[in-house]
């Protein structure tokens, strides 16, 4: 799609889809979840403010790294609705998310670096397992990969807090505990992946409603 003219301030759903790369059905899904919003024309067609492009980009990037849509929605709720969010608004959102993103980055790095090492899962399939987890002694501490922080903290948040030596806070690991919200978030992620796989324009009526 050619770049949008500078003077265009409102986008049809087709324009938003083409410029953002998200399928029309994905945009409808985002709107149903409160991630973006639109107004209606006299002909009942959706119109999105241009800053919806940034919101959609934010949603898609966050979803790609595994952040649940419910968490994304809560973050976007910090942005003003009555005007286009400015740099200061996004800076505040970034500051709120900094600790969460740093935690996820460290978890991913740990996962990457430990793939060739014993992770305390009980498989005993690597030579290092015999040294790091002889006879699966780590299994006495609880289920899961005991040497992976992401698994250990999810399954044993109190133990993770004791090791950290501070007051327990509802951080990213605690929010990842499985419950009804997480089940819904997992379904949301699958729904988004399904609709994003659709070709551009599928499900969009001629009036681009």
Tab-separated table of C-alpha atoms in Angstrom:
chain	number	residue	atom	x	y	z
A	1	UNK	CA	0.000	0.000	0.000
A	2	UNK	CA	1.303	3.531	-0.756
A	3	UNK	CA	2.098	5.656	2.262
A	4	UNK	CA	-0.847	7.483	3.731
A	5	UNK	CA	-1.042	11.186	2.886
A	6	UNK	CA	-0.031	13.380	5.783
A	7	UNK	CA	-3.393	15.150	5.868
A	8	UNK	CA	-5.381	11.928	6.331
A	9	UNK	CA	-6.477	11.818	9.973
A	10	UNK	CA	-9.219	9.189	9.828
A	11	UNK	CA	-8.821	5.730	8.329
A	12	UNK	CA	-11.311	3.196	7.047
A	13	UNK	CA	-10.852	-0.335	8.308
A	14	UNK	CA	-9.374	-1.245	4.930
A	15	UNK	CA	-6.788	1.547	5.148
A	16	UNK	CA	-5.895	0.616	8.703
A	17	UNK	CA	-5.520	-3.023	7.697
A	18	UNK	CA	-3.363	-2.278	4.671
A	19	UNK	CA	-1.009	0.121	6.478
A	20	UNK	CA	-0.732	-1.865	9.736
A	21	UNK	CA	-0.478	-5.303	8.150
A	22	UNK	CA	-3.244	-6.701	10.374
A	23	UNK	CA	-6.167	-8.507	8.752
A	24	UNK	CA	-9.508	-6.738	8.853
A	25	UNK	CA	-10.895	-9.530	11.015
A	26	UNK	CA	-7.977	-9.041	13.425
A	27	UNK	CA	-8.826	-5.343	13.720
A	28	UNK	CA	-12.447	-6.211	14.463
A	29	UNK	CA	-11.185	-8.648	17.090
A	30	UNK	CA	-8.912	-6.016	18.654
A	31	UNK	CA	-11.823	-3.620	18.799
A	32	UNK	CA	-14.056	-6.227	20.459
A	33	UNK	CA	-11.381	-6.622	23.144
A	34	UNK	CA	-11.099	-2.891	23.771
A	35	UNK	CA	-7.603	-2.567	22.318
A	36	UNK	CA	-8.620	-0.013	19.674
A	37	UNK	CA	-11.773	2.004	19.088
A	38	UNK	CA	-13.604	3.535	16.155
A	39	UNK	CA	-16.403	5.953	15.361
A	40	UNK	CA	-19.145	5.494	12.810
A	41	UNK	CA	-19.985	7.585	9.770
A	42	UNK	CA	-23.523	8.518	8.743
A	43	UNK	CA	-23.378	5.412	6.557
A	44	UNK	CA	-22.449	3.260	9.578
A	45	UNK	CA	-18.882	2.666	8.398
A	46	UNK	CA	-16.019	2.413	10.872
A	47	UNK	CA	-13.490	5.215	11.054
A	48	UNK	CA	-10.293	5.016	13.100
A	49	UNK	CA	-8.126	7.905	14.175
A	50	UNK	CA	-4.661	7.742	12.660
A	51	UNK	CA	-3.006	7.019	16.003
A	52	UNK	CA	-4.736	3.617	15.917
A	53	UNK	CA	-1.811	2.564	13.708
A	54	UNK	CA	0.543	2.930	16.656
A	55	UNK	CA	-1.805	1.053	18.966
A	56	UNK	CA	-2.114	-1.827	16.502
A	57	UNK	CA	1.670	-1.973	16.082
A	58	UNK	CA	2.048	-2.014	19.876
A	59	UNK	CA	-0.518	-4.803	20.256
A	60	UNK	CA	1.036	-6.978	17.553
A	61	UNK	CA	4.585	-6.547	18.849
A	62	UNK	CA	3.578	-7.304	22.436
A	63	UNK	CA	1.514	-10.325	21.369
A	64	UNK	CA	4.452	-11.731	19.404
A	65	UNK	CA	6.581	-11.900	22.556
A	66	UNK	CA	3.834	-13.677	24.474
A	67	UNK	CA	2.229	-10.895	26.488
A	68	UNK	CA	-1.472	-11.721	27.085
A	69	UNK	CA	-4.025	-9.450	25.467
A	70	UNK	CA	-5.558	-8.685	28.868
A	71	UNK	CA	-2.216	-7.226	30.007
A	72	UNK	CA	-1.874	-5.289	26.745
A	73	UNK	CA	-5.373	-3.870	27.182
A	74	UNK	CA	-4.592	-2.758	30.737
A	75	UNK	CA	-1.472	-0.998	29.505
A	76	UNK	CA	-3.293	0.785	26.685
A	77	UNK	CA	-5.939	1.889	29.168
A	78	UNK	CA	-3.278	4.222	30.624
A	79	UNK	CA	-3.294	6.246	27.409
A	80	UNK	CA	-5.708	9.176	27.044
A	81	UNK	CA	-8.886	8.599	25.032
A	82	UNK	CA	-9.846	12.219	24.512
A	83	UNK	CA	-6.771	13.094	22.431
A	84	UNK	CA	-3.938	11.545	20.452
A	85	UNK	CA	-1.338	10.135	22.873
A	86	UNK	CA	1.904	12.091	22.752
A	87	UNK	CA	5.496	11.129	23.510
A	88	UNK	CA	5.080	11.733	27.241
A	89	UNK	CA	2.049	9.414	27.341
A	90	UNK	CA	3.957	6.613	25.638
A	91	UNK	CA	6.963	7.250	27.887
A	92	UNK	CA	4.791	6.667	30.963
A	93	UNK	CA	3.492	3.430	29.477
A	94	UNK	CA	7.050	2.377	28.652
A	95	UNK	CA	8.173	3.022	32.228
A	96	UNK	CA	5.333	0.911	33.618
A	97	UNK	CA	6.261	-1.932	31.307
A	98	UNK	CA	10.016	-1.703	31.730
A	99	UNK	CA	10.270	-4.170	34.620
A	100	UNK	CA	7.919	-6.631	32.920
A	101	UNK	CA	9.819	-6.534	29.642
A	102	UNK	CA	13.187	-6.797	31.412
A	103	UNK	CA	11.923	-9.860	33.279
A	104	UNK	CA	10.702	-11.511	30.086
A	105	UNK	CA	13.970	-10.738	28.320
A	106	UNK	CA	15.976	-12.319	31.140
A	107	UNK	CA	13.732	-15.385	31.059
A	108	UNK	CA	14.205	-15.787	27.313
A	109	UNK	CA	17.975	-15.371	27.620
A	110	UNK	CA	18.063	-17.974	30.377
A	111	UNK	CA	16.001	-20.377	28.300
A	112	UNK	CA	18.311	-19.881	25.316
A	113	UNK	CA	21.476	-20.362	27.350
A	114	UNK	CA	20.271	-23.416	29.266
A	115	UNK	CA	18.974	-25.488	26.364
A	116	UNK	CA	22.247	-27.457	26.294
A	117	UNK	CA	22.455	-27.699	30.082
A	118	UNK	CA	20.488	-29.495	32.789
A	119	UNK	CA	17.286	-27.605	33.535
A	120	UNK	CA	16.130	-29.811	36.400
A	121	UNK	CA	13.116	-31.220	34.569
A	122	UNK	CA	13.797	-34.845	35.535
A	123	UNK	CA	14.619	-36.163	32.061
A	124	UNK	CA	18.198	-37.159	33.065
A	125	UNK	CA	18.938	-37.396	29.336
A	126	UNK	CA	22.096	-35.249	29.261
A	127	UNK	CA	25.471	-36.018	30.778
A	128	UNK	CA	25.231	-32.814	32.809
A	129	UNK	CA	22.016	-34.045	34.420
A	130	UNK	CA	23.983	-36.652	36.369
A	131	UNK	CA	26.015	-33.857	37.967
A	132	UNK	CA	23.392	-31.147	38.328
A	133	UNK	CA	20.409	-33.330	39.192
A	134	UNK	CA	21.605	-36.769	40.309
A	135	UNK	CA	18.738	-39.243	40.801
A	136	UNK	CA	16.386	-36.346	40.043
A	137	UNK	CA	16.863	-34.910	43.509
A	138	UNK	CA	15.466	-31.593	42.295
A	139	UNK	CA	12.091	-33.263	41.891
A	140	UNK	CA	11.733	-33.075	45.668
A	141	UNK	CA	11.441	-29.288	45.334
A	142	UNK	CA	8.319	-29.560	43.187
A	143	UNK	CA	7.192	-30.114	39.594
A	144	UNK	CA	8.595	-28.517	36.490
A	145	UNK	CA	12.060	-27.484	35.374
A	146	UNK	CA	13.539	-26.488	38.723
A	147	UNK	CA	16.594	-24.760	37.254
A	148	UNK	CA	14.590	-22.548	34.898
A	149	UNK	CA	13.510	-19.401	36.691
A	150	UNK	CA	10.409	-18.938	34.555
A	151	UNK	CA	9.107	-22.405	35.431
A	152	UNK	CA	10.300	-22.325	39.024
A	153	UNK	CA	8.723	-18.966	39.852
A	154	UNK	CA	5.414	-19.801	38.199
A	155	UNK	CA	5.047	-23.063	40.097
A	156	UNK	CA	6.514	-21.850	43.373
A	157	UNK	CA	6.059	-18.056	43.622
A	158	UNK	CA	6.605	-18.022	47.384
A	159	UNK	CA	9.864	-19.916	47.036
A	160	UNK	CA	10.976	-17.608	44.263
A	161	UNK	CA	10.208	-14.667	46.523
A	162	UNK	CA	12.191	-16.152	49.396
A	163	UNK	CA	15.182	-16.599	47.114
A	164	UNK	CA	14.829	-13.003	45.961
A	165	UNK	CA	14.837	-11.913	49.598
A	166	UNK	CA	12.168	-9.252	49.270
A	167	UNK	CA	8.465	-8.649	49.588
A	168	UNK	CA	6.304	-10.616	47.176
A	169	UNK	CA	4.913	-8.446	44.403
A	170	UNK	CA	2.388	-9.315	41.680
A	171	UNK	CA	5.056	-9.271	38.964
A	172	UNK	CA	5.070	-10.910	35.544
A	173	UNK	CA	5.782	-14.409	36.855
A	174	UNK	CA	2.827	-14.269	39.238
A	175	UNK	CA	0.518	-13.012	36.550
A	176	UNK	CA	1.519	-16.021	34.473
A	177	UNK	CA	-0.013	-18.470	36.930
A	178	UNK	CA	-2.667	-20.516	35.125
A	179	UNK	CA	-6.231	-19.422	35.875
A	180	UNK	CA	-9.384	-18.522	33.985
A	181	UNK	CA	-7.893	-15.240	32.785
A	182	UNK	CA	-4.842	-17.016	31.403
A	183	UNK	CA	-7.019	-19.593	29.689
A	184	UNK	CA	-8.956	-16.782	28.035
A	185	UNK	CA	-5.721	-14.972	27.173
A	186	UNK	CA	-4.357	-18.127	25.547
A	187	UNK	CA	-7.519	-18.418	23.493
A	188	UNK	CA	-7.271	-14.746	22.570
A	189	UNK	CA	-3.718	-15.286	21.319
A	190	UNK	CA	-4.839	-18.235	19.215
A	191	UNK	CA	-7.758	-16.225	17.857
A	192	UNK	CA	-5.430	-13.405	16.868
A	193	UNK	CA	-3.026	-15.807	15.200
A	194	UNK	CA	-5.913	-17.351	13.286
A	195	UNK	CA	-7.264	-14.053	11.997
A	196	UNK	CA	-3.816	-12.666	11.205
A	197	UNK	CA	-3.222	-15.643	8.936
A	198	UNK	CA	-6.162	-14.590	6.775
A	199	UNK	CA	-5.349	-12.738	3.542
A	200	UNK	CA	-5.919	-9.009	3.515
A	201	UNK	CA	-9.549	-8.094	3.010
A	202	UNK	CA	-11.053	-11.447	3.923
A	203	UNK	CA	-14.237	-10.969	5.883
A	204	UNK	CA	-14.517	-7.322	4.874
A	205	UNK	CA	-17.716	-6.285	3.207
A	206	UNK	CA	-17.626	-3.869	0.202
A	207	UNK	CA	-18.582	-0.952	2.443
A	208	UNK	CA	-15.595	-1.702	4.715
A	209	UNK	CA	-17.728	-1.743	7.796
